[in-house]
Amino acid sequence: MGTVYLCDQELPVRRRVAVKVMRAGMDSAAVLARFRIEQQALAALDHDARPLTLANTEDVAGEGVYLIYYCGPFEAYARLRLVNSPTVLTMPIYVGKALHAGGRKGIEDTTAGDPAGAPLRKRLREHLKSIEAAQNLDAADFFFRHLSVDNTFVALGENGLINKFVPLWNALIDGFGNHAPGGNRGTSIRSRWDTLHPGRSWARDLQDRSETAQTIADDASEYLRARIASPIRGVDVQGAPVELTVEVESAGLRPDDSGSLPTGV
């Protein structure tokens, strides 16, 4: 839909911002409405509240979208540690949505008064079980943010967030959100996620992939290396030295050997 550039705003405040340049002819009412929804979702999710681990979903309610972040030691995801920590989360590893049963068909929600039926909470707990089953992941290293919205805007919000972040588990390593297949289990092929993170009992019965876990891990490492720059040396607004790590892939930029961005950024 357009190109996103990383820029430095000088007035009225100094801050680093993302500027999206839309292609000519892409200014229809529908496209602009989608862009505004994306802006609102990002703004609502960009708050100072302490992120929650996936085990802390008691207060999550309703339908909406969510982002899951990883801060752990899994080697293929090492580059995420440059931009994520338990207190500062920048790049999600997965973006998803949750709707009540029948929500995609416009059926009225009959679980509104049932806390256990909250779609967002249910979906996040399903993800927690998948991560807990994985042999090489620790659920304590996963955090989430969520936004409860009317189901009319859930799909638009999810698409906007995926387009913005292009998360690893959405774009490259498929299968995290899968459920156990039905009667054709014997002919189904194990997903990339289940190959890299074995443990879900139902996935053990699926056919092996032609690629190995190491091949997938190498792909993940290279993907994150392309999207996450090395630390960039600079100064903060008071002039104190700092190191910044930014996502520059979408603007086609790479830091040079000195760690600086090309002139004009």
XYZ file of C-alpha atoms in Angstrom:
265
model
C 0.000 0.000 0.000
C 2.982 2.331 0.400
C 6.475 2.797 1.726
C 7.317 3.457 5.375
C 10.289 5.685 6.202
C 12.021 6.144 9.522
C 12.374 9.890 10.198
C 13.383 12.330 12.911
C 10.752 14.931 13.785
C 12.199 18.225 15.039
C 9.103 20.343 15.825
C 7.060 20.750 17.941
C 8.822 17.886 19.747
C 11.896 15.873 18.905
C 11.096 12.226 18.360
C 11.612 9.342 15.952
C 8.556 8.684 13.800
C 7.384 6.478 10.946
C 6.077 8.244 7.826
C 4.010 6.247 5.363
C 4.020 7.509 1.749
C 0.972 6.216 -0.110
C 1.181 5.248 -3.770
C -0.600 7.480 -6.255
C -4.223 6.436 -6.639
C -4.294 4.654 -3.265
C -6.227 7.432 -1.542
C -9.691 5.938 -1.826
C -12.057 6.246 1.125
C -11.683 2.534 1.925
C -7.876 2.649 1.945
C -7.769 5.810 4.051
C -10.256 4.288 6.507
C -8.033 1.209 6.822
C -5.018 3.446 7.402
C -6.832 5.353 10.177
C -7.828 2.091 11.869
C -4.189 0.961 11.731
C -3.112 4.275 13.302
C -5.676 3.972 16.080
C -4.737 0.363 16.853
C -1.026 1.186 17.048
C -1.680 4.237 19.211
C -3.875 2.271 21.610
C -1.274 -0.472 21.923
C 1.617 1.974 22.403
C 1.204 2.669 26.104
C 3.398 2.632 29.203
C 1.534 -0.078 31.092
C 3.733 -2.989 32.071
C 3.302 -5.811 29.535
C 1.775 -9.027 30.810
C 3.068 -12.563 30.454
C 0.830 -15.035 28.664
C -0.047 -16.579 32.021
C -1.727 -13.329 33.155
C -4.912 -13.149 31.107
C -7.470 -12.947 33.919
C -8.479 -9.380 33.071
C -8.617 -9.879 29.296
C -12.135 -9.722 27.908
C -14.062 -9.326 24.686
C -13.027 -9.655 21.062
C -10.095 -7.949 19.425
C -6.476 -8.161 18.345
C -3.293 -9.003 20.208
C 0.472 -8.958 19.794
C 2.800 -11.549 21.329
C 6.433 -10.661 22.041
C 9.429 -12.906 22.718
C 12.312 -11.955 25.031
C 13.989 -15.317 25.558
C 17.280 -17.065 24.722
C 16.261 -19.234 21.741
C 19.274 -18.774 19.467
C 17.434 -18.357 16.164
C 15.478 -15.464 17.703
C 18.505 -13.820 19.340
C 18.107 -10.610 17.357
C 14.724 -9.963 18.975
C 16.590 -9.339 22.235
C 17.986 -6.159 20.669
C 14.509 -4.626 20.530
C 12.473 -6.505 23.156
C 12.759 -6.774 26.916
C 10.189 -7.534 29.634
C 9.651 -3.785 30.090
C 10.178 -2.454 26.537
C 8.502 -4.301 23.673
C 9.098 -3.163 20.105
C 8.704 -6.047 17.650
C 6.056 -8.763 18.077
C 6.762 -12.314 17.042
C 3.076 -12.943 16.317
C -0.107 -10.937 15.701
C -3.538 -12.489 15.927
C -7.233 -11.842 16.397
C -10.019 -13.395 18.430
C -13.727 -13.402 17.626
C -16.598 -15.126 19.382
C -17.983 -18.256 17.751
C -19.937 -17.202 14.691
C -18.513 -13.683 14.761
C -17.290 -13.925 11.175
C -20.874 -14.612 10.083
C -22.468 -11.806 12.067
C -24.046 -14.135 14.650
C -24.831 -12.511 17.990
C -22.373 -13.188 20.824
C -24.013 -15.404 23.458
C -20.933 -15.537 25.731
C -20.901 -11.846 26.723
C -21.786 -12.623 30.343
C -19.481 -15.630 30.582
C -15.907 -14.686 31.558
C -14.636 -18.099 30.463
C -16.061 -17.441 27.013
C -14.104 -14.239 26.380
C -12.604 -14.849 22.908
C -9.363 -12.923 23.493
C -8.642 -14.689 26.766
C -9.493 -18.089 25.297
C -7.209 -17.569 22.295
C -4.293 -16.336 24.389
C -4.628 -19.332 26.700
C -4.574 -21.645 23.686
C -1.307 -20.014 22.622
C 0.057 -20.411 26.149
C -0.621 -24.165 26.034
C 1.181 -24.453 22.680
C 4.242 -22.638 24.040
C 4.231 -24.671 27.260
C 4.185 -27.870 25.189
C 7.181 -26.792 23.082
C 10.421 -28.442 24.194
C 12.665 -25.442 23.492
C 10.540 -22.464 24.606
C 9.706 -21.042 28.040
C 6.307 -19.414 28.505
C 7.849 -16.934 30.962
C 9.705 -15.337 28.020
C 6.490 -14.381 26.215
C 4.535 -11.176 26.762
C 1.444 -9.737 25.131
C -0.552 -6.613 24.478
C -4.157 -6.619 23.370
C -6.862 -4.283 22.143
C -10.552 -5.061 22.572
C -12.555 -3.688 19.634
C -15.921 -4.187 17.992
C -15.850 -7.245 15.730
C -16.471 -5.029 12.701
C -12.906 -3.740 13.004
C -11.080 -6.849 14.241
C -9.959 -8.112 10.812
C -8.880 -4.627 9.700
C -6.929 -4.156 12.914
C -5.177 -7.499 12.547
C -4.271 -6.841 8.897
C -2.944 -3.395 9.751
C -0.727 -4.723 12.540
C 0.589 -7.603 10.412
C 1.389 -5.199 7.576
C 3.119 -2.879 10.031
C 5.293 -5.440 11.837
C 5.398 -8.470 9.481
C 5.954 -10.747 12.506
C 8.149 -13.816 12.196
C 5.465 -16.333 13.142
C 2.986 -14.767 10.711
C 5.280 -14.228 7.743
C 7.858 -17.024 7.825
C 7.205 -19.728 10.401
C 3.625 -20.838 9.923
C 1.578 -23.071 12.194
C 1.657 -21.430 15.625
C -2.065 -20.750 15.565
C -3.007 -24.165 14.165
C -5.371 -26.575 15.869
C -5.290 -30.369 15.676
C -6.357 -31.483 12.172
C -9.392 -33.650 11.620
C -9.649 -37.091 10.063
C -6.923 -36.516 7.456
C -4.219 -36.233 10.098
C -2.182 -39.020 8.521
C -1.768 -37.068 5.288
C -1.142 -33.635 6.835
C 2.399 -32.278 6.945
C 3.843 -30.907 10.158
C 4.032 -27.090 10.153
C 7.279 -25.144 10.223
C 6.448 -23.997 13.761
C 5.911 -27.547 15.039
C 9.094 -28.698 13.292
C 11.163 -25.968 14.931
C 9.359 -26.183 18.283
C 8.327 -29.831 18.761
C 6.052 -30.747 21.635
C 2.368 -30.473 20.738
C 1.082 -34.019 21.036
C -1.193 -33.921 17.991
C 1.629 -32.648 15.757
C 3.759 -35.739 16.418
C 1.380 -37.815 14.257
C 1.780 -35.559 11.233
C 4.122 -36.285 8.352
C 7.649 -34.903 8.534
C 8.562 -31.888 6.438
C 11.251 -32.107 3.786
C 13.201 -29.357 5.602
C 14.890 -29.761 8.957
C 14.497 -27.726 12.127
C 17.987 -26.320 11.567
C 17.048 -25.080 8.102
C 14.015 -23.305 9.541
C 16.099 -21.854 12.379
C 18.623 -20.500 9.870
C 15.783 -18.921 7.862
C 14.428 -17.287 11.022
C 17.813 -15.924 12.010
C 18.379 -14.436 8.550
C 14.870 -12.966 8.448
C 15.370 -11.155 11.742
C 18.863 -10.048 10.750
C 17.378 -8.359 7.672
C 14.636 -6.639 9.666
C 16.495 -5.566 12.801
C 19.540 -3.338 12.494
C 22.581 -3.424 14.735
C 22.656 -0.820 17.529
C 23.137 2.729 16.224
C 25.225 5.168 18.235
C 23.628 8.559 18.860
C 22.568 11.028 21.536
C 19.309 11.661 23.332
C 17.516 15.013 23.567
C 19.829 16.083 26.412
C 22.921 15.186 24.385
C 23.829 12.066 26.393
C 25.300 9.128 24.417
C 22.819 6.331 23.736
C 22.504 3.238 21.585
C 19.379 2.856 19.482
C 18.185 -0.262 17.732
C 15.617 0.369 15.022
C 13.722 -1.535 12.383
C 14.919 -0.258 9.025
C 14.085 -3.015 6.552
C 10.803 -1.508 5.376
C 12.586 1.696 4.343
C 15.305 -0.214 2.502
C 18.034 1.083 4.817
C 21.009 -0.629 6.396
C 23.556 0.792 8.848
C 27.072 1.028 7.431
C 30.124 -0.527 9.069
C 30.360 2.356 11.545
C 26.857 1.652 12.830
C 25.392 4.854 11.368
C 22.410 5.161 9.070
C 22.946 6.609 5.587
C 22.753 10.385 5.231
C 19.258 11.799 4.846
C 17.448 9.590 7.357
